[in-house]
Coordinates of C-alpha atoms and ligand atoms in Angstrom, one line a residue:
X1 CA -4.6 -11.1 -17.9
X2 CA -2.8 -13.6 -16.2
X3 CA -0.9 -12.1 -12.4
X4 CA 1.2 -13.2 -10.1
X5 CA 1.0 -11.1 -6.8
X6 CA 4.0 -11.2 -4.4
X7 CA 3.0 -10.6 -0.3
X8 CA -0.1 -11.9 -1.5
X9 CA -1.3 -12.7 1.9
X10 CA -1.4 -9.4 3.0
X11 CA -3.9 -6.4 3.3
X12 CA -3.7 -4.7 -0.1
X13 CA -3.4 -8.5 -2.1
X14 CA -6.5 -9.7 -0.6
X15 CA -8.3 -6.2 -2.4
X16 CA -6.0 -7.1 -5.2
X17 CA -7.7 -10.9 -5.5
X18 CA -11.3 -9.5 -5.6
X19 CA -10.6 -6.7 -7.7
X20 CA -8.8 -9.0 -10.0
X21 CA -12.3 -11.4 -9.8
X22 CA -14.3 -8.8 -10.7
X23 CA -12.0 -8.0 -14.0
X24 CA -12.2 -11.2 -15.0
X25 CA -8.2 -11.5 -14.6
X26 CA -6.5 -14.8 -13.1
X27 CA -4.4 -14.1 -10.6
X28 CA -1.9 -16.3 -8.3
X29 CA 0.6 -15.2 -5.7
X30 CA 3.5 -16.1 -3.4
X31 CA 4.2 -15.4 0.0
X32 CA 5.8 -16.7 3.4
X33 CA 2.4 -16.7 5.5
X34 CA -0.4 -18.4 4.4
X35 CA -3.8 -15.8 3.7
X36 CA -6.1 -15.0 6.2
X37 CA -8.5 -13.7 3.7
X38 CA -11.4 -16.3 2.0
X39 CA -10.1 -14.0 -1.7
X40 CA -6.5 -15.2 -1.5
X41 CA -7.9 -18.9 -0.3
X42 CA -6.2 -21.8 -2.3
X43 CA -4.6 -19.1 -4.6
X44 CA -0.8 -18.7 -2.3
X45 CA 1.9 -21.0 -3.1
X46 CA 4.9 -20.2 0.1
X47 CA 7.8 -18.8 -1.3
X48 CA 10.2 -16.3 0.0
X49 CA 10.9 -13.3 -2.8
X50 CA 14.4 -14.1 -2.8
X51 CA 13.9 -17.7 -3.9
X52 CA 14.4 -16.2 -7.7
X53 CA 14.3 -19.9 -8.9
X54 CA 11.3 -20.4 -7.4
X55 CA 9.7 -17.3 -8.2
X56 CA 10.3 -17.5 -11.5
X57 CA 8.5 -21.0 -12.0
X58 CA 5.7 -19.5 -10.3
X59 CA 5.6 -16.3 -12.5
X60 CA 5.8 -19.0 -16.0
X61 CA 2.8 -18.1 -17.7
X62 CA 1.9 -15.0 -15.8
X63 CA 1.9 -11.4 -18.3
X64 CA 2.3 -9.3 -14.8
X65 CA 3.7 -9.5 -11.8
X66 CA 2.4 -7.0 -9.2
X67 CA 5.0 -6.8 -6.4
X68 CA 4.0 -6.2 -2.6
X69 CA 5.9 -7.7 -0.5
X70 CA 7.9 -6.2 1.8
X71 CA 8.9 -5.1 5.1
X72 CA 6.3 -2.9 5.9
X73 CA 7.0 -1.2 9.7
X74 CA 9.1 2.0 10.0
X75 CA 9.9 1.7 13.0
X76 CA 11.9 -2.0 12.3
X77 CA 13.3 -0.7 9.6
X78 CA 15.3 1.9 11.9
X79 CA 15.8 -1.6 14.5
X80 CA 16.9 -3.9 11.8
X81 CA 18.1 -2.1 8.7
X82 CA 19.7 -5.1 7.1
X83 CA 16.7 -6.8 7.4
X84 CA 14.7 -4.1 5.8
X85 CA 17.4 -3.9 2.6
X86 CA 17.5 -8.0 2.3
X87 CA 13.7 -8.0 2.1
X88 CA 12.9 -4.8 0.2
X89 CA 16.1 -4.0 -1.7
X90 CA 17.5 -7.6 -2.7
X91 CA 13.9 -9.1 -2.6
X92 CA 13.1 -6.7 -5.2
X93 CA 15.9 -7.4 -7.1
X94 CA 14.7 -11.1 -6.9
X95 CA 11.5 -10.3 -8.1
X96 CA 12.4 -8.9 -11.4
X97 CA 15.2 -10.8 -12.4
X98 CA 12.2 -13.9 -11.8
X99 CA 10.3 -11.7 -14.2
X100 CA 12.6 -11.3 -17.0
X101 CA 14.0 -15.1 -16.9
X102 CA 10.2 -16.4 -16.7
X103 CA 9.3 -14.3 -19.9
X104 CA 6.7 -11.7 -18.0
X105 CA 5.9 -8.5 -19.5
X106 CA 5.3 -5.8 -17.1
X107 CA 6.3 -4.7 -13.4
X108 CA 4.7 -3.1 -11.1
X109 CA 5.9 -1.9 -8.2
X110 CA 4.4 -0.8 -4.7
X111 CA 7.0 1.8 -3.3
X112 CA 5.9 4.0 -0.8
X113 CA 5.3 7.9 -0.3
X114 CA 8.1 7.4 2.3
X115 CA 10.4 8.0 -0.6
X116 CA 10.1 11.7 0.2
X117 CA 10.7 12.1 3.2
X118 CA 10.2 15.5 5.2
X119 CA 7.7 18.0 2.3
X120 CA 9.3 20.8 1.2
X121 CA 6.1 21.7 -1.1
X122 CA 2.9 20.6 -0.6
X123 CA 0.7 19.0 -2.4
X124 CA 3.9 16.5 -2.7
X125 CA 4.2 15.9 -6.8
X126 CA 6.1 12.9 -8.3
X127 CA 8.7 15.2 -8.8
X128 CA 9.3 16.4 -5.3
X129 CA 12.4 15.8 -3.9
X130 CA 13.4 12.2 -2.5
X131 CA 14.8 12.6 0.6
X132 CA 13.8 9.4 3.2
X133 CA 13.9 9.9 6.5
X134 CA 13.6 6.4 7.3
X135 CA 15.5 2.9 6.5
X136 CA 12.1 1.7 4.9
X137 CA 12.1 4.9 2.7
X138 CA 15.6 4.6 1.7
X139 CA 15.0 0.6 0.8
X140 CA 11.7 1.6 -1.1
X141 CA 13.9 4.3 -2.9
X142 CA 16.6 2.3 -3.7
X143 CA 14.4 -0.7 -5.3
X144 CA 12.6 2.2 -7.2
X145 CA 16.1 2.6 -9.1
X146 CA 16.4 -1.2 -9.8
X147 CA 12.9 -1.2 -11.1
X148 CA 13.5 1.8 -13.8
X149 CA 17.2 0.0 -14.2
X150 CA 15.1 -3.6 -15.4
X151 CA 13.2 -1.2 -17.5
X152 CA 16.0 0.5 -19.4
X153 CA 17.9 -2.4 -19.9
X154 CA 15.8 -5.3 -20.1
X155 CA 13.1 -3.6 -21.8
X156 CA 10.6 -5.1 -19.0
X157 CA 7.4 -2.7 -18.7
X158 CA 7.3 -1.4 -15.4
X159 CA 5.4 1.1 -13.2
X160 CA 6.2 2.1 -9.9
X161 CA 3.6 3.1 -7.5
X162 CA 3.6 5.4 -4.0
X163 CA 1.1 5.3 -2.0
X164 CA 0.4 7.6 0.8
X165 CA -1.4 6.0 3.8
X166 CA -3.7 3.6 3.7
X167 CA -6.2 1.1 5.9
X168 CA -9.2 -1.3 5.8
X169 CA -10.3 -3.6 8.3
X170 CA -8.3 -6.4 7.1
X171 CA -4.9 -4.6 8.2
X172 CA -2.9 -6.8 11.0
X173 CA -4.4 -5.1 14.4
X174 CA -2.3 -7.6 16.3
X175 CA 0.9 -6.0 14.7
X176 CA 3.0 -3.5 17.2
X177 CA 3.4 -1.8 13.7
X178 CA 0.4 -0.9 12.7
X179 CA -1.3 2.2 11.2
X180 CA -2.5 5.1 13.0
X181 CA -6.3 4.1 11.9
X182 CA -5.8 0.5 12.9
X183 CA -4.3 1.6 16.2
X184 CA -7.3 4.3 16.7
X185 CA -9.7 1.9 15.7
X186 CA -8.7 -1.3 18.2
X187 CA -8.9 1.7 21.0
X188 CA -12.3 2.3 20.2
X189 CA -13.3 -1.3 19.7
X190 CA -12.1 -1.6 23.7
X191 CA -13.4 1.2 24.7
X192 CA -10.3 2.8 26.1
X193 CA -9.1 6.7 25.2
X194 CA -7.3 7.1 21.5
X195 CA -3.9 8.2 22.2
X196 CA -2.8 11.0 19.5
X197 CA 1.0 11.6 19.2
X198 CA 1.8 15.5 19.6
X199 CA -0.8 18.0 19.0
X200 CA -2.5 15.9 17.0
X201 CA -2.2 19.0 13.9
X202 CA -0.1 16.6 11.9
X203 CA -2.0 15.8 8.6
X204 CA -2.0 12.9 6.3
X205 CA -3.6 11.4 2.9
X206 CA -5.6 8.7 3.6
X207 CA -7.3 6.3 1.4
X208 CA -8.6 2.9 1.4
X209 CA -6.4 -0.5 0.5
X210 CA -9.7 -1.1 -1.8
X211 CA -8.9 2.0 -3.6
X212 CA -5.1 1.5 -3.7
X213 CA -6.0 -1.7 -5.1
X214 CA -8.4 -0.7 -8.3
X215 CA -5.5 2.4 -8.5
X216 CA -3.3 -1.1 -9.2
X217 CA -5.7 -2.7 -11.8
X218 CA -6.2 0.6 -13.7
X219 CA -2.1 0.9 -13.9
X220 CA -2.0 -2.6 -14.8
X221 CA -4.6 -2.4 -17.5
X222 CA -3.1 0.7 -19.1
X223 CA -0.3 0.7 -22.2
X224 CA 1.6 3.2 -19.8
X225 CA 5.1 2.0 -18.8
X226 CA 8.1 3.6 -17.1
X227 CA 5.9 5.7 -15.0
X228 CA 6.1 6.4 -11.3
X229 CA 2.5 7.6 -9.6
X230 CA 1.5 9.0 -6.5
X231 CA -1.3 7.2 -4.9
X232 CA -3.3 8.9 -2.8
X233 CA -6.7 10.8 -2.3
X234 CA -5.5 13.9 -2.3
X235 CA -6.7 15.0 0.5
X236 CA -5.1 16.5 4.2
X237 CA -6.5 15.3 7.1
X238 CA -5.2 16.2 10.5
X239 CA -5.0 13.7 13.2
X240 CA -7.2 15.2 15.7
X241 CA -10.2 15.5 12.9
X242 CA -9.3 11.5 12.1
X243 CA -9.9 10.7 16.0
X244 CA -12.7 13.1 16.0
X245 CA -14.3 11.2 12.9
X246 CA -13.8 7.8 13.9
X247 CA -15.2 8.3 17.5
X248 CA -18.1 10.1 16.0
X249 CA -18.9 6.8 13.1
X250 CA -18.8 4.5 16.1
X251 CA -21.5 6.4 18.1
X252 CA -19.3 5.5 21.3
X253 CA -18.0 8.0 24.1
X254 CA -14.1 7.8 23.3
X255 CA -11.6 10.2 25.2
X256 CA -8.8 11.5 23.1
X257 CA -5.7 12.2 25.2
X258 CA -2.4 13.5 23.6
X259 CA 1.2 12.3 24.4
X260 CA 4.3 13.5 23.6
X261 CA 5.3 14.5 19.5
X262 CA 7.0 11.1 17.9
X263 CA 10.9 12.2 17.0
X264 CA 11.3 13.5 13.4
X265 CA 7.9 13.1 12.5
X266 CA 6.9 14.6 9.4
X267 CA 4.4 17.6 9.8
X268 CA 2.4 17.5 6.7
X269 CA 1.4 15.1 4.1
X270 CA -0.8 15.4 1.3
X271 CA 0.0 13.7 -2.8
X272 CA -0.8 15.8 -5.5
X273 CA -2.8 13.4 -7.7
X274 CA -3.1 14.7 -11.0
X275 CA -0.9 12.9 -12.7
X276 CA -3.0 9.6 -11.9
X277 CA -6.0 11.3 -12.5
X278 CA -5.0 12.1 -16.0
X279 CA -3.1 9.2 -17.2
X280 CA -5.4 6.3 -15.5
X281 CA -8.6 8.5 -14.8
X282 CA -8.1 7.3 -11.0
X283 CA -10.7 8.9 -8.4
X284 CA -11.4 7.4 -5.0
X285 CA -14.4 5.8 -4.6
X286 CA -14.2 5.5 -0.6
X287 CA -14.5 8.3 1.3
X288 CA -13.0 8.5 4.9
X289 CA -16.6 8.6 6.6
X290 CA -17.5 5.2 4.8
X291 CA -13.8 3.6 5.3
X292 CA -13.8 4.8 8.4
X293 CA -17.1 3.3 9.3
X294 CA -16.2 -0.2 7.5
X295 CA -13.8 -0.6 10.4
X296 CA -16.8 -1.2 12.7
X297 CA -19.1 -3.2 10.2
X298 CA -19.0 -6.1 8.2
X299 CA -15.9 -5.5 5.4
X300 CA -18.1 -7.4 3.1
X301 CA -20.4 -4.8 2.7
X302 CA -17.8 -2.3 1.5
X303 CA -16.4 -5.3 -1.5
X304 CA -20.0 -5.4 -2.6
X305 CA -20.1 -1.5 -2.8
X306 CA -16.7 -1.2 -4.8
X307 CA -17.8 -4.4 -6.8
X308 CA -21.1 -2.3 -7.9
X309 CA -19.0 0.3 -8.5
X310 CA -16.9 -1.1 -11.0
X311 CA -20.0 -2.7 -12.9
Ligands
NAD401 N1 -0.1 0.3 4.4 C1 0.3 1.4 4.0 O1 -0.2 2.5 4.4 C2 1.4 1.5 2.9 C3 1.7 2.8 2.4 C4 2.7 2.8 1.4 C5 3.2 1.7 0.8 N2 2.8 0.5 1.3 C6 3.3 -0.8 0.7 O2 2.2 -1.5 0.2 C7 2.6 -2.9 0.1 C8 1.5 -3.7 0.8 O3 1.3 -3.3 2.1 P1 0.2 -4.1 3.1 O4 -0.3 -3.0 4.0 O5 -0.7 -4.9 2.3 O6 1.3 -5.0 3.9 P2 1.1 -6.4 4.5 O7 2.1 -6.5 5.6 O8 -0.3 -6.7 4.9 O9 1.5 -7.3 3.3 C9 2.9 -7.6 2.9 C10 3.0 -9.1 2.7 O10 4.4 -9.3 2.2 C11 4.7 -10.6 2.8 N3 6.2 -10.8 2.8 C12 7.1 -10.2 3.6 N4 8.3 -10.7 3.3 C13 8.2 -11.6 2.3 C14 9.1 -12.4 1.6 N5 10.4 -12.4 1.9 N6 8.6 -13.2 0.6 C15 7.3 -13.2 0.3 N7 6.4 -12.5 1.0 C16 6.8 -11.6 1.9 C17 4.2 -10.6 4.2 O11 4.1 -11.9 4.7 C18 2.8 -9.9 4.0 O12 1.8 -10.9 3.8 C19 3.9 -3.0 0.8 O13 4.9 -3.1 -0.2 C20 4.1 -1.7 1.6 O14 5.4 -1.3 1.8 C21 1.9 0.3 2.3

């Protein structure tokens, strides 16, 4: 198959480009900062999302596009929300209209379990409420509609994907944004105590951007279309046993110290994978201890592991 990958110099793209490799797919991508990552080397032409013109001569020839790029941070999205709707609302827009007038067959989509805001069942199913507490859940949200809309009327092949949280070494430590486990991890790697928000009870779904990514490929690779998934592992994990864990992988002497609970922060996350279980036969293949322990190894050694697992 032939790809083009938008935000294809981020984290998840550079698991996308090996993956991809591995498949025997070609893929190509577009984005507005050149990749750090040796996969995505030579492979990233720089173009905006919003340039449709552009996008679209970059998508000529491609069968699917898989769409990252975004705003990714929470917390901007509440500093700039018509930032976050320009880049994730009209960006996405952009996207698909470049997909439709450069002749590309199907769509895919990375939302974001962000869509549902605050649980009120748990495990969260694809057809739990959507309710986002935050701008970057209400911009995922609203895409989400423009990507079924492109389907029903444009009869482009699309699925749209949610993943819960995920982390590999190759997230952006330097970012004031970043996730919990790339927060914890940079404490560890200087030594200095892990800071938990609250009483650290909270728990989340976890899996690793290698996982997210072969989740991708199997969706990709499958006849199914107008389908949204929940990606995660399935599993709760509270953020006390996630400090715990990581201090205990590293072998170090870490202190964990708690501050006060972030406002409006959501008390328990977990997806309820079956769906993807059933229609792509998804199971992770990293398990927290192993991610976990990646973040203070080589990442090369966890690409050969999920390379040898895919053989
Ligand atoms: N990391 C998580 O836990 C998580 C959870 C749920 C959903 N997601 C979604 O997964 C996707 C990938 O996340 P990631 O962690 O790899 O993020 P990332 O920040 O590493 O990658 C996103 C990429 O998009 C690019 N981009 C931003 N604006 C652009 C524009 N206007 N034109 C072209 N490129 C642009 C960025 O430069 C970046 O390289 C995002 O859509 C994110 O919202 C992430």
């Amino acid at each position: 198959m032939n790809i083009l990958i938008t935000g294809a110099s981020g984290q998840l793209s550079s698991y996308l480009f090996e993956e991809a490799d591995v498949r025997n797919h070609d893929a190509w991508g577009v984005d507005i900062v050149p990749p750090g990552n040796a996969s995505a080397k030579d492979k990233v032409e720089i173009i905006d999302i919003r340039d449709t013109e552009k996008l679209a001569k970059s998508a000529n020839g491609a069968d699917v596009i898989i769409h990252t790029a975004a705003q990714v941070s929470v917390q901007k999205s509440l500093m700039d929300p018509v930032f976050d709707a320009d880049i994730n609302v009209l960006g996405t827009v952009s996207a698909l209209k470049a997909a439709v007038d450069s002749g590309v067959k199907k769509f895919i989509f990375i939302s974001s379990a962000a869509v549902y805001g605050n649980p009120v069942s748990l495990p969260i199913s694809e057809m739990h409420p959507v309710n986002p507490l935050s701008v970057y859940g209400a911009s995922k949200l609203a895409a989400e509609g423009y990507v079924r809309m492109f389907e029903n009327t444009y009869g482009l092949k699309t699925i749209i994907i949610r993943p819960f949280n995920f982390y590999s070494s190759r997230a952006d430590a330097d970012s004031p944004y970043s996730g919990v486990i790339t927060k914890f991890s940079e404490c560890v790697k200087n030594n200095s105590p892990i800071t938990i928000d609250g009483d650290g009870m909270q728990t989340r779904d976890f899996l690793h951007a290698a996982d997210v990514s072969k989740f991708i490929h199997l969706a990709m690779e499958s006849d199914v279309s107008g389908v949204t998934f929940n990606c995660g592992s399935g599993k709760a994990i509270s953020i006390n046993e996630l400090a715990e864990k990581m201090i205990s992988v590293s072998s170090k002497n870490i202190d964990i110290v708690h501050s006060q609970p972030r406002t409006a922060d959501i008390k328990h996350s977990v997806a309820d994978v079956r769906l993807a279980e059933e229609l792509l036969d998804f199971h992770t293949s990293v398990t927290i201890e192993e991610g976990l322990k990646e973040l203070f190894t080589s990442q090369n050694q966890l690409s050969a592991k999920m390379s040898i697992s895919m053989q």
